[in-house]
């Protein structure tokens, strides 16, 4: 069975391919010709809109991810606006480090949120949500992952690592995306059985 992953983010595509690798599915990238809809302020609505657009355009079951970084010291911002927090990863990270300048370690709590959505060409859809708690570092560390990973730390004390320092499998085991898509994977038999 072919499933389309409705994303333009290469980091997400790579991770979701690995997370779903054991399933009897072919995960295909979104064709260039399909346009994803503009995003609003709600992860689930954004994720469903992306999956629905891809399912309608391709005629295949489609899945999508809307995700973001919620920072306690910023009242939960940027959240669903995380991709719009700057022009590219480097400027988004620089803006975040500036915004948290002078914020004490104890107040640097944050979480990654991911809502994974599925949509069928016949108009059914649903979601699964995953969260990963951590904190914002004072400087970039590590070269793996993508996005905000170099400034987002998981684990405590000597075991603390930025997500960019984790191996791909280690990140997927604890990440918001790993949690959301493993839950979505468990829903797939029911989705494909219903007609
Ligand atoms: P698509 O909509 O095409 O999927 P996008 O990058 O615009 O791609 P989102 O709207 O969901 O995706 O924005 C998510 C933002 O949060 C984006 O800036 C990502 O880099 C960041 N982000 C999401 N998951 C992340 C992760 O696992 N590690 C680091 N940053 C992440």
mmCIF file of C-alpha atoms and ligand atoms in Angstrom:
data_model
loop_
_atom_site.group_PDB
_atom_site.id
_atom_site.type_symbol
_atom_site.label_atom_id
_atom_site.label_comp_id
_atom_site.label_asym_id
_atom_site.label_seq_id
_atom_site.Cartn_x
_atom_site.Cartn_y
_atom_site.Cartn_z
ATOM 1 C CA UNK A 1 0.000 0.000 0.000
ATOM 2 C CA UNK A 2 1.264 3.459 -0.898
ATOM 3 C CA UNK A 3 0.977 6.273 1.630
ATOM 4 C CA UNK A 4 1.907 9.860 0.771
ATOM 5 C CA UNK A 5 3.712 11.929 3.409
ATOM 6 C CA UNK A 6 2.456 15.489 2.994
ATOM 7 C CA UNK A 7 5.473 17.559 3.981
ATOM 8 C CA UNK A 8 8.052 19.837 2.355
ATOM 9 C CA UNK A 9 10.378 19.377 5.350
ATOM 10 C CA UNK A 10 13.184 16.925 4.471
ATOM 11 C CA UNK A 11 14.006 16.337 8.156
ATOM 12 C CA UNK A 12 10.453 15.196 8.885
ATOM 13 C CA UNK A 13 10.391 12.937 5.819
ATOM 14 C CA UNK A 14 13.627 11.243 6.907
ATOM 15 C CA UNK A 15 12.405 10.698 10.465
ATOM 16 C CA UNK A 16 8.922 9.440 9.563
ATOM 17 C CA UNK A 17 10.437 6.993 7.044
ATOM 18 C CA UNK A 18 12.555 5.515 9.853
ATOM 19 C CA UNK A 19 9.764 5.498 12.440
ATOM 20 C CA UNK A 20 7.401 3.634 10.068
ATOM 21 C CA UNK A 21 10.125 1.434 8.511
ATOM 22 C CA UNK A 22 8.777 -1.857 9.897
ATOM 23 C CA UNK A 23 5.312 -1.481 8.338
ATOM 24 C CA UNK A 24 4.157 -3.139 5.097
ATOM 25 C CA UNK A 25 3.700 0.218 3.363
ATOM 26 C CA UNK A 26 5.483 2.269 0.729
ATOM 27 C CA UNK A 27 5.920 5.816 2.003
ATOM 28 C CA UNK A 28 6.137 8.235 -0.916
ATOM 29 C CA UNK A 29 7.188 11.877 -0.903
ATOM 30 C CA UNK A 30 4.656 14.575 -1.795
ATOM 31 C CA UNK A 31 4.723 15.272 -5.558
ATOM 32 C CA UNK A 32 6.063 18.765 -6.361
ATOM 33 C CA UNK A 33 2.806 19.585 -8.145
ATOM 34 C CA UNK A 34 0.733 19.360 -4.929
ATOM 35 C CA UNK A 35 0.416 22.623 -3.005
ATOM 36 C CA UNK A 36 0.070 22.470 0.786
ATOM 37 C CA UNK A 37 -2.522 24.852 2.316
ATOM 38 C CA UNK A 38 -1.541 27.905 4.409
ATOM 39 C CA UNK A 39 -1.287 27.141 8.138
ATOM 40 C CA UNK A 40 -3.288 28.552 11.054
ATOM 41 C CA UNK A 41 -2.816 28.432 14.825
ATOM 42 C CA UNK A 42 -3.959 24.870 15.610
ATOM 43 C CA UNK A 43 -1.646 21.849 15.187
ATOM 44 C CA UNK A 44 -4.461 19.346 14.558
ATOM 45 C CA UNK A 45 -6.298 21.516 12.015
ATOM 46 C CA UNK A 46 -3.017 22.279 10.213
ATOM 47 C CA UNK A 47 -1.994 18.607 10.120
ATOM 48 C CA UNK A 48 -5.406 17.463 8.845
ATOM 49 C CA UNK A 49 -5.454 20.222 6.193
ATOM 50 C CA UNK A 50 -2.068 19.041 4.858
ATOM 51 C CA UNK A 51 -3.103 15.358 4.804
ATOM 52 C CA UNK A 52 -6.483 16.125 3.188
ATOM 53 C CA UNK A 53 -4.850 18.238 0.452
ATOM 54 C CA UNK A 54 -2.412 15.414 -0.357
ATOM 55 C CA UNK A 55 -5.076 12.660 -0.273
ATOM 56 C CA UNK A 56 -7.374 14.657 -2.586
ATOM 57 C CA UNK A 57 -4.592 15.501 -5.031
ATOM 58 C CA UNK A 58 -2.999 12.038 -5.210
ATOM 59 C CA UNK A 59 -5.878 9.622 -4.577
ATOM 60 C CA UNK A 60 -3.785 7.851 -1.919
ATOM 61 C CA UNK A 61 -4.045 7.611 1.842
ATOM 62 C CA UNK A 62 -1.958 10.571 3.073
ATOM 63 C CA UNK A 63 -0.312 11.390 6.375
ATOM 64 C CA UNK A 64 1.113 14.693 7.616
ATOM 65 C CA UNK A 65 2.745 16.281 10.649
ATOM 66 C CA UNK A 66 2.237 19.673 12.204
ATOM 67 C CA UNK A 67 4.667 20.355 14.979
ATOM 68 C CA UNK A 68 6.177 23.112 17.069
ATOM 69 C CA UNK A 69 8.238 24.167 20.032
ATOM 70 C CA UNK A 70 6.423 25.542 23.116
ATOM 71 C CA UNK A 71 8.677 27.571 25.405
ATOM 72 C CA UNK A 72 7.469 28.213 28.980
ATOM 73 C CA UNK A 73 9.305 31.548 29.335
ATOM 74 C CA UNK A 74 7.557 32.764 26.148
ATOM 75 C CA UNK A 75 4.091 31.734 27.342
ATOM 76 C CA UNK A 76 4.104 28.671 25.048
ATOM 77 C CA UNK A 77 5.284 30.541 21.911
ATOM 78 C CA UNK A 78 6.144 29.992 19.141
ATOM 79 C CA UNK A 79 4.041 26.775 19.203
ATOM 80 C CA UNK A 80 2.154 26.298 15.901
ATOM 81 C CA UNK A 81 4.032 29.354 14.572
ATOM 82 C CA UNK A 82 7.459 27.706 15.018
ATOM 83 C CA UNK A 83 8.148 27.470 11.264
ATOM 84 C CA UNK A 84 7.183 31.154 10.916
ATOM 85 C CA UNK A 85 9.475 32.307 13.791
ATOM 86 C CA UNK A 86 12.239 33.104 11.273
ATOM 87 C CA UNK A 87 13.258 32.675 7.636
ATOM 88 C CA UNK A 88 15.385 29.548 8.167
ATOM 89 C CA UNK A 89 16.604 27.222 10.933
ATOM 90 C CA UNK A 90 19.630 29.403 11.752
ATOM 91 C CA UNK A 91 17.608 32.604 12.164
ATOM 92 C CA UNK A 92 14.867 30.835 14.146
ATOM 93 C CA UNK A 93 17.498 29.480 16.559
ATOM 94 C CA UNK A 94 19.231 32.876 16.832
ATOM 95 C CA UNK A 95 15.908 34.603 17.608
ATOM 96 C CA UNK A 96 15.074 31.981 20.275
ATOM 97 C CA UNK A 97 18.462 32.315 21.984
ATOM 98 C CA UNK A 98 18.052 36.127 21.977
ATOM 99 C CA UNK A 99 14.524 35.902 23.385
ATOM 100 C CA UNK A 100 15.758 33.738 26.282
ATOM 101 C CA UNK A 101 18.884 35.747 27.039
ATOM 102 C CA UNK A 102 19.129 36.182 30.819
ATOM 103 C CA UNK A 103 16.462 33.528 31.537
ATOM 104 C CA UNK A 104 17.639 31.225 34.379
ATOM 105 C CA UNK A 105 18.193 27.495 33.785
ATOM 106 C CA UNK A 106 15.187 26.611 35.955
ATOM 107 C CA UNK A 107 12.917 28.710 33.734
ATOM 108 C CA UNK A 108 14.053 27.336 30.351
ATOM 109 C CA UNK A 109 11.516 24.488 30.189
ATOM 110 C CA UNK A 110 10.012 23.697 26.765
ATOM 111 C CA UNK A 111 8.327 20.927 24.830
ATOM 112 C CA UNK A 112 8.105 19.755 21.261
ATOM 113 C CA UNK A 113 4.560 18.902 20.167
ATOM 114 C CA UNK A 114 3.648 16.890 17.070
ATOM 115 C CA UNK A 115 0.193 16.146 15.745
ATOM 116 C CA UNK A 116 0.305 13.410 13.107
ATOM 117 C CA UNK A 117 -2.750 13.322 10.849
ATOM 118 C CA UNK A 118 -4.105 10.840 8.320
ATOM 119 C CA UNK A 119 -6.662 11.425 5.567
ATOM 120 C CA UNK A 120 -8.219 9.148 2.964
ATOM 121 C CA UNK A 121 -9.327 10.139 -0.560
ATOM 122 C CA UNK A 122 -12.911 9.231 0.500
ATOM 123 C CA UNK A 123 -12.917 11.969 3.160
ATOM 124 C CA UNK A 124 -12.079 10.238 6.452
ATOM 125 C CA UNK A 125 -9.352 11.668 8.732
ATOM 126 C CA UNK A 126 -7.925 11.520 12.236
ATOM 127 C CA UNK A 127 -4.955 12.538 14.397
ATOM 128 C CA UNK A 128 -2.472 11.327 17.018
ATOM 129 C CA UNK A 129 -0.488 13.666 19.298
ATOM 130 C CA UNK A 130 2.988 13.239 20.760
ATOM 131 C CA UNK A 131 4.896 15.451 23.204
ATOM 132 C CA UNK A 132 8.573 15.549 24.230
ATOM 133 C CA UNK A 133 9.546 17.569 27.328
ATOM 134 C CA UNK A 134 12.935 19.291 27.540
ATOM 135 C CA UNK A 135 14.601 22.669 27.899
ATOM 136 C CA UNK A 136 16.231 25.344 25.777
ATOM 137 C CA UNK A 137 20.035 25.436 25.913
ATOM 138 C CA UNK A 138 22.116 28.656 26.044
ATOM 139 C CA UNK A 139 23.989 27.820 22.815
ATOM 140 C CA UNK A 140 23.788 25.402 19.885
ATOM 141 C CA UNK A 141 25.196 21.929 20.367
ATOM 142 C CA UNK A 142 25.400 18.975 17.960
ATOM 143 C CA UNK A 143 25.030 18.525 14.210
ATOM 144 C CA UNK A 144 22.273 15.905 13.824
ATOM 145 C CA UNK A 145 18.505 16.258 13.461
ATOM 146 C CA UNK A 146 17.009 19.441 12.017
ATOM 147 C CA UNK A 147 15.196 22.617 13.015
ATOM 148 C CA UNK A 148 15.498 23.609 16.673
ATOM 149 C CA UNK A 149 17.278 20.332 17.653
ATOM 150 C CA UNK A 150 20.682 21.981 18.433
ATOM 151 C CA UNK A 151 19.135 24.102 21.223
ATOM 152 C CA UNK A 152 16.596 21.616 22.632
ATOM 153 C CA UNK A 153 17.906 19.321 25.403
ATOM 154 C CA UNK A 154 16.381 16.128 26.770
ATOM 155 C CA UNK A 155 17.539 14.184 29.831
ATOM 156 C CA UNK A 156 18.836 15.609 33.112
ATOM 157 C CA UNK A 157 22.243 16.257 34.683
ATOM 158 C CA UNK A 158 25.162 14.450 33.082
ATOM 159 C CA UNK A 159 22.749 12.545 30.794
ATOM 160 C CA UNK A 160 21.383 15.758 29.214
ATOM 161 C CA UNK A 161 21.915 15.966 25.430
ATOM 162 C CA UNK A 162 20.672 18.269 22.722
ATOM 163 C CA UNK A 163 18.464 16.474 20.229
ATOM 164 C CA UNK A 164 21.106 17.238 17.604
ATOM 165 C CA UNK A 165 23.591 15.163 19.639
ATOM 166 C CA UNK A 166 21.355 12.073 19.647
ATOM 167 C CA UNK A 167 21.599 9.297 17.064
ATOM 168 C CA UNK A 168 18.520 9.202 14.814
ATOM 169 C CA UNK A 169 17.154 6.107 16.574
ATOM 170 C CA UNK A 170 17.658 7.705 20.008
ATOM 171 C CA UNK A 171 15.786 10.836 18.931
ATOM 172 C CA UNK A 172 12.910 8.841 17.428
ATOM 173 C CA UNK A 173 12.579 6.763 20.617
ATOM 174 C CA UNK A 174 11.800 9.830 22.760
ATOM 175 C CA UNK A 175 10.639 12.477 20.285
ATOM 176 C CA UNK A 176 7.213 14.047 19.856
ATOM 177 C CA UNK A 177 7.234 12.740 16.243
ATOM 178 C CA UNK A 178 8.207 9.204 17.261
ATOM 179 C CA UNK A 179 5.390 9.092 19.808
ATOM 180 C CA UNK A 180 2.764 10.559 17.455
ATOM 181 C CA UNK A 181 3.616 8.371 14.436
ATOM 182 C CA UNK A 182 3.898 5.139 16.456
ATOM 183 C CA UNK A 183 0.353 5.882 17.654
ATOM 184 C CA UNK A 184 -0.744 6.634 14.077
ATOM 185 C CA UNK A 185 0.879 3.368 12.913
ATOM 186 C CA UNK A 186 -1.295 1.466 15.386
ATOM 187 C CA UNK A 187 -4.393 3.098 13.816
ATOM 188 C CA UNK A 188 -3.498 2.127 10.218
ATOM 189 C CA UNK A 189 -5.038 -1.379 10.153
ATOM 190 C CA UNK A 190 -8.407 0.087 11.197
ATOM 191 C CA UNK A 191 -8.114 2.935 8.679
ATOM 192 C CA UNK A 192 -7.311 0.679 5.741
ATOM 193 C CA UNK A 193 -9.887 -1.992 6.730
ATOM 194 C CA UNK A 194 -12.810 0.501 6.833
ATOM 195 C CA UNK A 195 -14.384 1.147 3.428
HETATM 196 P P1 LIG B 1 5.610 21.023 6.447
HETATM 197 O O1 LIG B 1 4.484 21.917 6.889
HETATM 198 O O2 LIG B 1 5.857 21.026 4.972
HETATM 199 O O3 LIG B 1 5.488 19.634 7.013
HETATM 200 P P2 LIG B 1 7.241 22.742 8.180
HETATM 201 O O4 LIG B 1 8.696 22.750 8.494
HETATM 202 O O5 LIG B 1 6.621 24.034 7.700
HETATM 203 O O6 LIG B 1 6.991 21.565 7.099
HETATM 204 P P3 LIG B 1 5.575 22.835 10.560
HETATM 205 O O7 LIG B 1 4.668 23.874 9.997
HETATM 206 O O8 LIG B 1 4.984 21.677 11.287
HETATM 207 O O9 LIG B 1 6.472 22.170 9.424
HETATM 208 O O10 LIG B 1 6.625 23.580 11.479
HETATM 209 C C1 LIG B 1 7.368 22.905 12.422
HETATM 210 C C2 LIG B 1 8.489 23.812 12.923
HETATM 211 O O11 LIG B 1 9.020 23.243 14.114
HETATM 212 C C3 LIG B 1 9.652 23.898 11.932
HETATM 213 O O12 LIG B 1 10.315 25.125 12.101
HETATM 214 C C4 LIG B 1 10.529 22.760 12.361
HETATM 215 O O13 LIG B 1 11.887 22.948 12.031
HETATM 216 C C5 LIG B 1 10.316 22.734 13.881
HETATM 217 N N1 LIG B 1 10.375 21.351 14.333
HETATM 218 C C6 LIG B 1 9.378 20.424 14.241
HETATM 219 N N2 LIG B 1 9.809 19.233 14.652
HETATM 220 C C7 LIG B 1 11.107 19.405 15.020
HETATM 221 C C8 LIG B 1 12.099 18.538 15.498
HETATM 222 O O14 LIG B 1 11.870 17.245 15.646
HETATM 223 N N3 LIG B 1 13.291 19.047 15.763
HETATM 224 C C9 LIG B 1 13.550 20.342 15.583
HETATM 225 N N4 LIG B 1 12.683 21.238 15.105
HETATM 226 C C10 LIG B 1 11.452 20.769 14.815
#
